[in-house]
PDB file of C-alpha atoms in Angstrom:
ATOM      1  CA  MET L 717     103.671 104.630  74.032  1.00  0.00           C
ATOM      2  CA  SER L 718     105.842 105.602  76.988  1.00  0.00           C
ATOM      3  CA  ILE L 719     108.138 108.612  76.859  1.00  0.00           C
ATOM      4  CA  ARG L 720     111.825 107.966  77.422  1.00  0.00           C
ATOM      5  CA  LEU L 721     114.652 110.241  78.470  1.00  0.00           C
ATOM      6  CA  GLY L 722     116.018 112.076  75.455  1.00  0.00           C
ATOM      7  CA  ASP L 723     112.681 112.102  73.618  1.00  0.00           C
ATOM      8  CA  ILE L 724     111.181 115.360  72.428  1.00  0.00           C
ATOM      9  CA  ALA L 725     108.253 116.156  74.703  1.00  0.00           C
ATOM     10  CA  PRO L 726     104.981 115.921  72.766  1.00  0.00           C
ATOM     11  CA  ASP L 727     103.579 119.314  71.882  1.00  0.00           C
ATOM     12  CA  PHE L 728      99.916 120.058  72.462  1.00  0.00           C
ATOM     13  CA  THR L 729      97.380 122.859  72.529  1.00  0.00           C
ATOM     14  CA  ALA L 730      95.016 122.808  75.493  1.00  0.00           C
ATOM     15  CA  ASP L 731      92.601 124.887  77.503  1.00  0.00           C
ATOM     16  CA  THR L 732      93.936 125.875  80.925  1.00  0.00           C
ATOM     17  CA  THR L 733      93.116 128.101  83.873  1.00  0.00           C
ATOM     18  CA  GLN L 734      95.174 130.782  82.075  1.00  0.00           C
ATOM     19  CA  GLY L 735      93.515 130.359  78.686  1.00  0.00           C
ATOM     20  CA  VAL L 736      94.352 128.246  75.662  1.00  0.00           C
ATOM     21  CA  LEU L 737      98.090 127.621  75.273  1.00  0.00           C
ATOM     22  CA  SER L 738     100.426 125.697  73.005  1.00  0.00           C
ATOM     23  CA  PHE L 739     102.929 123.899  75.202  1.00  0.00           C
ATOM     24  CA  HIS L 740     106.180 124.405  73.272  1.00  0.00           C
ATOM     25  CA  ASP L 741     105.365 128.065  72.617  1.00  0.00           C
ATOM     26  CA  TRP L 742     104.364 128.626  76.253  1.00  0.00           C
ATOM     27  CA  LYS L 743     107.649 127.219  77.595  1.00  0.00           C
ATOM     28  CA  GLU L 744     109.894 128.631  74.864  1.00  0.00           C
ATOM     29  CA  GLY L 745     113.417 129.204  76.206  1.00  0.00           C
ATOM     30  CA  ALA L 746     112.616 127.748  79.626  1.00  0.00           C
ATOM     31  CA  TRP L 747     112.562 124.451  81.467  1.00  0.00           C
ATOM     32  CA  ALA L 748     109.130 123.021  82.194  1.00  0.00           C
ATOM     33  CA  VAL L 749     107.924 121.003  85.159  1.00  0.00           C
ATOM     34  CA  LEU L 750     104.890 119.202  83.735  1.00  0.00           C
ATOM     35  CA  PHE L 751     103.057 117.172  86.357  1.00  0.00           C
ATOM     36  CA  SER L 752      99.743 115.351  86.541  1.00  0.00           C
ATOM     37  CA  HIS L 753      97.339 115.042  89.431  1.00  0.00           C
ATOM     38  CA  PRO L 754      94.485 112.542  89.627  1.00  0.00           C
ATOM     39  CA  ALA L 755      91.529 114.831  90.365  1.00  0.00           C
ATOM     40  CA  ASP L 756      90.389 118.244  91.569  1.00  0.00           C
ATOM     41  CA  PHE L 757      89.024 118.732  95.097  1.00  0.00           C
ATOM     42  CA  THR L 758      91.165 115.890  96.464  1.00  0.00           C
ATOM     43  CA  PRO L 759      93.415 116.180  99.525  1.00  0.00           C
ATOM     44  CA  VAL L 760      96.836 115.098  98.268  1.00  0.00           C
ATOM     45  CA  CYS L 761      96.487 117.098  95.057  1.00  0.00           C
ATOM     46  CA  THR L 762      95.500 120.206  97.001  1.00  0.00           C
ATOM     47  CA  THR L 763      98.715 120.026  99.020  1.00  0.00           C
ATOM     48  CA  GLU L 764     100.820 119.361  95.920  1.00  0.00           C
ATOM     49  CA  LEU L 765      99.510 122.247  93.861  1.00  0.00           C
ATOM     50  CA  GLY L 766      99.746 124.474  96.907  1.00  0.00           C
ATOM     51  CA  ARG L 767     103.379 123.511  97.362  1.00  0.00           C
ATOM     52  CA  THR L 768     104.058 124.217  93.697  1.00  0.00           C
ATOM     53  CA  ALA L 769     102.564 127.681  94.086  1.00  0.00           C
ATOM     54  CA  ALA L 770     104.654 128.319  97.208  1.00  0.00           C
ATOM     55  CA  LEU L 771     107.804 127.391  95.259  1.00  0.00           C
ATOM     56  CA  SER L 772     107.075 129.792  92.407  1.00  0.00           C
ATOM     57  CA  GLY L 773     110.183 131.858  93.147  1.00  0.00           C
ATOM     58  CA  GLU L 774     112.389 128.761  93.309  1.00  0.00           C
ATOM     59  CA  PHE L 775     111.216 127.609  89.890  1.00  0.00           C
ATOM     60  CA  ALA L 776     111.662 131.096  88.421  1.00  0.00           C
ATOM     61  CA  ALA L 777     115.227 131.258  89.770  1.00  0.00           C
ATOM     62  CA  ARG L 778     115.974 128.113  87.752  1.00  0.00           C
ATOM     63  CA  ASN L 779     114.308 129.394  84.555  1.00  0.00           C
ATOM     64  CA  ALA L 780     111.591 126.772  85.030  1.00  0.00           C
ATOM     65  CA  LYS L 781     107.839 127.016  84.572  1.00  0.00           C
ATOM     66  CA  ALA L 782     105.389 124.708  86.326  1.00  0.00           C
ATOM     67  CA  ILE L 783     102.261 123.418  84.624  1.00  0.00           C
ATOM     68  CA  ALA L 784      99.785 120.874  85.992  1.00  0.00           C
ATOM     69  CA  VAL L 785      97.313 118.620  84.216  1.00  0.00           C
ATOM     70  CA  SER L 786      94.299 116.534  85.141  1.00  0.00           C
ATOM     71  CA  VAL L 787      91.269 115.194  83.303  1.00  0.00           C
ATOM     72  CA  ASP L 788      88.896 117.633  85.008  1.00  0.00           C
ATOM     73  CA  SER L 789      87.384 120.707  83.358  1.00  0.00           C
ATOM     74  CA  VAL L 790      88.600 124.298  83.437  1.00  0.00           C
ATOM     75  CA  GLU L 791      85.437 125.173  85.365  1.00  0.00           C
ATOM     76  CA  ASP L 792      86.325 122.648  88.070  1.00  0.00           C
ATOM     77  CA  HIS L 793      89.930 123.864  88.138  1.00  0.00           C
ATOM     78  CA  LEU L 794      88.809 127.466  88.600  1.00  0.00           C
ATOM     79  CA  ARG L 795      86.409 126.533  91.413  1.00  0.00           C
ATOM     80  CA  TRP L 796      89.210 124.555  93.115  1.00  0.00           C
ATOM     81  CA  VAL L 797      91.995 127.156  92.805  1.00  0.00           C
ATOM     82  CA  PRO L 798      90.702 129.305  95.733  1.00  0.00           C
ATOM     83  CA  ASP L 799      90.883 126.231  97.995  1.00  0.00           C
ATOM     84  CA  ILE L 800      94.484 125.614  96.958  1.00  0.00           C
ATOM     85  CA  ALA L 801      95.372 129.252  97.571  1.00  0.00           C
ATOM     86  CA  GLU L 802      93.705 129.188 100.981  1.00  0.00           C
ATOM     87  CA  VAL L 803      95.546 126.026 102.060  1.00  0.00           C
ATOM     88  CA  ALA L 804      98.930 127.173 100.721  1.00  0.00           C
ATOM     89  CA  GLY L 805      98.610 130.814 101.665  1.00  0.00           C
ATOM     90  CA  VAL L 806      99.769 131.932  98.197  1.00  0.00           C
ATOM     91  CA  ASP L 807      98.181 132.585  94.830  1.00  0.00           C
ATOM     92  CA  VAL L 808      98.212 129.798  92.251  1.00  0.00           C
ATOM     93  CA  ASP L 809     100.191 131.494  89.478  1.00  0.00           C
ATOM     94  CA  PHE L 810     100.776 128.551  87.107  1.00  0.00           C
ATOM     95  CA  PRO L 811      98.357 127.055  84.569  1.00  0.00           C
ATOM     96  CA  ILE L 812      96.339 123.903  85.179  1.00  0.00           C
ATOM     97  CA  ILE L 813      95.470 122.038  81.985  1.00  0.00           C
ATOM     98  CA  ALA L 814      91.937 120.749  81.474  1.00  0.00           C
ATOM     99  CA  ASP L 815      92.536 117.434  79.722  1.00  0.00           C
ATOM    100  CA  GLU L 816      88.947 116.266  79.460  1.00  0.00           C
ATOM    101  CA  ASP L 817      89.567 114.319  76.263  1.00  0.00           C
ATOM    102  CA  ARG L 818      92.668 112.764  77.854  1.00  0.00           C
ATOM    103  CA  SER L 819      94.805 113.594  74.822  1.00  0.00           C
ATOM    104  CA  VAL L 820      97.649 115.089  76.883  1.00  0.00           C
ATOM    105  CA  SER L 821      97.459 112.330  79.498  1.00  0.00           C
ATOM    106  CA  GLN L 822      97.624 109.660  76.821  1.00  0.00           C
ATOM    107  CA  ALA L 823     100.460 111.353  74.927  1.00  0.00           C
ATOM    108  CA  TYR L 824     102.478 111.389  78.157  1.00  0.00           C
ATOM    109  CA  ASP L 825     101.319 107.927  79.339  1.00  0.00           C
ATOM    110  CA  MET L 826      99.874 109.360  82.534  1.00  0.00           C
ATOM    111  CA  ILE L 827      96.895 106.994  82.745  1.00  0.00           C
ATOM    112  CA  HIS L 828      97.813 103.578  84.147  1.00  0.00           C
ATOM    113  CA  PRO L 829      94.952 101.058  83.979  1.00  0.00           C
ATOM    114  CA  GLY L 830      96.409  99.042  86.847  1.00  0.00           C
ATOM    115  CA  GLU L 831      95.881 102.033  89.127  1.00  0.00           C
ATOM    116  CA  GLY L 832      92.146 101.584  89.039  1.00  0.00           C
ATOM    117  CA  ASP L 833      90.410 104.167  86.848  1.00  0.00           C
ATOM    118  CA  THR L 834      90.818 106.649  84.009  1.00  0.00           C
ATOM    119  CA  SER L 835      92.355 109.485  86.014  1.00  0.00           C
ATOM    120  CA  THR L 836      96.076 110.187  85.925  1.00  0.00           C
ATOM    121  CA  VAL L 837      98.784 108.941  88.239  1.00  0.00           C
ATOM    122  CA  ARG L 838     101.292 111.432  89.676  1.00  0.00           C
ATOM    123  CA  SER L 839     103.772 111.809  86.812  1.00  0.00           C
ATOM    124  CA  VAL L 840     106.514 114.453  86.654  1.00  0.00           C
ATOM    125  CA  PHE L 841     108.440 115.441  83.538  1.00  0.00           C
ATOM    126  CA  LEU L 842     111.400 117.811  83.585  1.00  0.00           C
ATOM    127  CA  ILE L 843     111.726 119.182  80.072  1.00  0.00           C
ATOM    128  CA  ASP L 844     114.637 121.370  79.012  1.00  0.00           C
ATOM    129  CA  PRO L 845     114.579 124.542  76.859  1.00  0.00           C
ATOM    130  CA  SER L 846     115.097 122.449  73.701  1.00  0.00           C
ATOM    131  CA  ASN L 847     111.906 120.485  74.586  1.00  0.00           C
ATOM    132  CA  THR L 848     113.870 117.328  75.445  1.00  0.00           C
ATOM    133  CA  VAL L 849     112.597 115.140  78.286  1.00  0.00           C
ATOM    134  CA  ARG L 850     115.419 115.005  80.815  1.00  0.00           C
ATOM    135  CA  LEU L 851     113.834 113.331  83.851  1.00  0.00           C
ATOM    136  CA  THR L 852     110.662 111.437  84.697  1.00  0.00           C
ATOM    137  CA  ILE L 853     109.253 110.412  88.059  1.00  0.00           C
ATOM    138  CA  THR L 854     106.017 108.535  88.666  1.00  0.00           C
ATOM    139  CA  TYR L 855     104.258 108.329  92.026  1.00  0.00           C
ATOM    140  CA  PRO L 856     101.097 106.370  92.827  1.00  0.00           C
ATOM    141  CA  LYS L 857      97.921 108.284  93.537  1.00  0.00           C
ATOM    142  CA  SER L 858      98.189 107.771  97.296  1.00  0.00           C
ATOM    143  CA  VAL L 859     101.689 109.274  97.669  1.00  0.00           C
ATOM    144  CA  GLY L 860     102.362 112.998  97.405  1.00  0.00           C
ATOM    145  CA  ARG L 861     105.510 113.885  95.528  1.00  0.00           C
ATOM    146  CA  ASN L 862     108.650 115.415  96.981  1.00  0.00           C
ATOM    147  CA  PHE L 863     109.141 118.863  95.476  1.00  0.00           C
ATOM    148  CA  THR L 864     112.480 119.261  97.224  1.00  0.00           C
ATOM    149  CA  GLU L 865     113.703 116.339  95.119  1.00  0.00           C
ATOM    150  CA  ILE L 866     112.244 117.848  91.959  1.00  0.00           C
ATOM    151  CA  LEU L 867     114.168 121.074  92.593  1.00  0.00           C
ATOM    152  CA  ARG L 868     117.313 119.104  93.466  1.00  0.00           C
ATOM    153  CA  ALA L 869     117.062 117.109  90.246  1.00  0.00           C
ATOM    154  CA  LEU L 870     116.577 120.313  88.270  1.00  0.00           C
ATOM    155  CA  ASP L 871     119.686 121.788  89.916  1.00  0.00           C
ATOM    156  CA  ALA L 872     121.668 118.636  89.103  1.00  0.00           C
ATOM    157  CA  LEU L 873     120.581 118.603  85.468  1.00  0.00           C
ATOM    158  CA  GLN L 874     121.502 122.237  85.023  1.00  0.00           C
ATOM    159  CA  ALA L 875     124.865 121.752  86.750  1.00  0.00           C
ATOM    160  CA  THR L 876     125.769 118.760  84.584  1.00  0.00           C
ATOM    161  CA  ASP L 877     124.734 120.656  81.459  1.00  0.00           C
ATOM    162  CA  ARG L 878     127.143 123.463  82.310  1.00  0.00           C
ATOM    163  CA  SER L 879     130.216 121.336  83.044  1.00  0.00           C
ATOM    164  CA  PRO L 880     131.562 117.809  82.318  1.00  0.00           C
ATOM    165  CA  ILE L 881     130.547 116.460  85.710  1.00  0.00           C
ATOM    166  CA  SER L 882     128.109 114.087  87.372  1.00  0.00           C
ATOM    167  CA  THR L 883     126.482 114.395  90.775  1.00  0.00           C
ATOM    168  CA  PRO L 884     126.909 111.745  93.478  1.00  0.00           C
ATOM    169  CA  ALA L 885     124.217 110.221  95.640  1.00  0.00           C
ATOM    170  CA  GLU L 886     122.370 112.711  97.834  1.00  0.00           C
ATOM    171  CA  TRP L 887     124.045 115.652  96.058  1.00  0.00           C
ATOM    172  CA  VAL L 888     122.713 119.137  96.678  1.00  0.00           C
ATOM    173  CA  PRO L 889     124.052 122.437  95.320  1.00  0.00           C
ATOM    174  CA  GLY L 890     127.323 123.332  97.019  1.00  0.00           C
ATOM    175  CA  ASP L 891     128.407 119.707  97.473  1.00  0.00           C
ATOM    176  CA  ARG L 892     131.416 118.281  95.658  1.00  0.00           C
ATOM    177  CA  VAL L 893     130.825 116.762  92.246  1.00  0.00           C
ATOM    178  CA  ILE L 894     132.221 113.838  90.234  1.00  0.00           C
ATOM    179  CA  VAL L 895     134.548 114.502  87.308  1.00  0.00           C
ATOM    180  CA  ALA L 896     133.328 112.988  84.035  1.00  0.00           C
ATOM    181  CA  PRO L 897     135.164 109.731  83.163  1.00  0.00           C
ATOM    182  CA  ALA L 898     136.236 111.114  79.768  1.00  0.00           C
ATOM    183  CA  ILE L 899     138.500 113.706  81.423  1.00  0.00           C
ATOM    184  CA  ALA L 900     141.968 112.556  82.522  1.00  0.00           C
ATOM    185  CA  THR L 901     142.883 113.293  86.120  1.00  0.00           C
ATOM    186  CA  ASP L 902     145.725 115.661  85.148  1.00  0.00           C
ATOM    187  CA  ASP L 903     143.346 117.570  82.885  1.00  0.00           C
ATOM    188  CA  ALA L 904     140.723 117.589  85.616  1.00  0.00           C
ATOM    189  CA  ARG L 905     143.189 119.198  88.042  1.00  0.00           C
ATOM    190  CA  GLU L 906     143.707 122.032  85.582  1.00  0.00           C
ATOM    191  CA  ARG L 907     139.999 122.480  85.097  1.00  0.00           C
ATOM    192  CA  PHE L 908     138.551 121.909  88.572  1.00  0.00           C
ATOM    193  CA  ALA L 909     139.526 122.810  92.131  1.00  0.00           C
ATOM    194  CA  ASN L 910     140.604 120.265  94.757  1.00  0.00           C
ATOM    195  CA  VAL L 911     140.406 117.132  92.624  1.00  0.00           C
ATOM    196  CA  ASP L 912     140.594 113.993  94.762  1.00  0.00           C
ATOM    197  CA  GLU L 913     141.156 110.659  92.999  1.00  0.00           C
ATOM    198  CA  VAL L 914     139.452 108.040  95.165  1.00  0.00           C
ATOM    199  CA  LYS L 915     139.598 105.464  92.380  1.00  0.00           C
ATOM    200  CA  PRO L 916     140.841 105.927  88.814  1.00  0.00           C
ATOM    201  CA  TYR L 917     137.198 106.062  87.755  1.00  0.00           C
ATOM    202  CA  LEU L 918     135.967 108.128  90.747  1.00  0.00           C
ATOM    203  CA  ARG L 919     137.362 111.652  91.085  1.00  0.00           C
ATOM    204  CA  PHE L 920     135.678 114.256  93.279  1.00  0.00           C
ATOM    205  CA  ALA L 921     136.129 118.000  92.796  1.00  0.00           C
ATOM    206  CA  ASP L 922     134.696 121.238  94.073  1.00  0.00           C
ATOM    207  CA  ALA L 923     131.649 122.248  92.116  1.00  0.00           C
ATOM    208  CA  PRO L 924     132.438 124.777  89.379  1.00  0.00           C
ATOM    209  CA  ALA L 925     131.341 128.307  90.176  1.00  0.00           C
TER     210      ALA L 925
END
C-alpha cells in the first residue's frame, strides 16, 4: 500500500550503522528525512549519502534528522561508510538502516517491480515531529536527487506551518509569500507587511519574520 500525504509514517525497529533503533522514538520531537538508496558501493548512492553528510548542519538547523535505508546488511554499510566519507570529505553522522528483510522498504513502498529488481528506488519522505508524512519525492535509480530542493521543501513546510501562507513557484526563504485564501485582504494587511493584491485570490506579502 502506498503512503499518502497526511498519513502517519509507519513505525519500525531496525538495525542500523548506529545500532538498533525504533524510528518514532529516534526522531521524537524532530522532522525526519527518510530516504532510500538502491545499493551499497554504487556511484550515485555514494554521492547522495556524501551530500547528506555534508549538509548535516543544514538539517540540524531545521530540527531535521536524516536517515537512509537500503536492503544491504549493516556489515556492508559499515564497509562502505569510509568510501562515502572519503568522497564527501566529511564523516557520515546519520544512521543507515539495514533492511535485509525488506520490511521497511515494503512498508514505505520503496520497491517498484517495474524498476527491474528487488532493490529500492530513490524515495524521500519528509516526516514532521508528529510523525505525519508531509512530502514525498520518488526518483528513478539512475537519477541522483536534488538535496537543495529537499531543504527548500523543508523550509517551505515549516514556513507554512508557522503562518497562514503558501509559497509560490520557485520560492526560497526570504522571497515573498502568498496569503492564504481564507484571510480577507483587509485582514491580511493588518497581519502581513506589504500586501499586494494581484488578483482577489492571489495576494503576495513579505514573509513573516
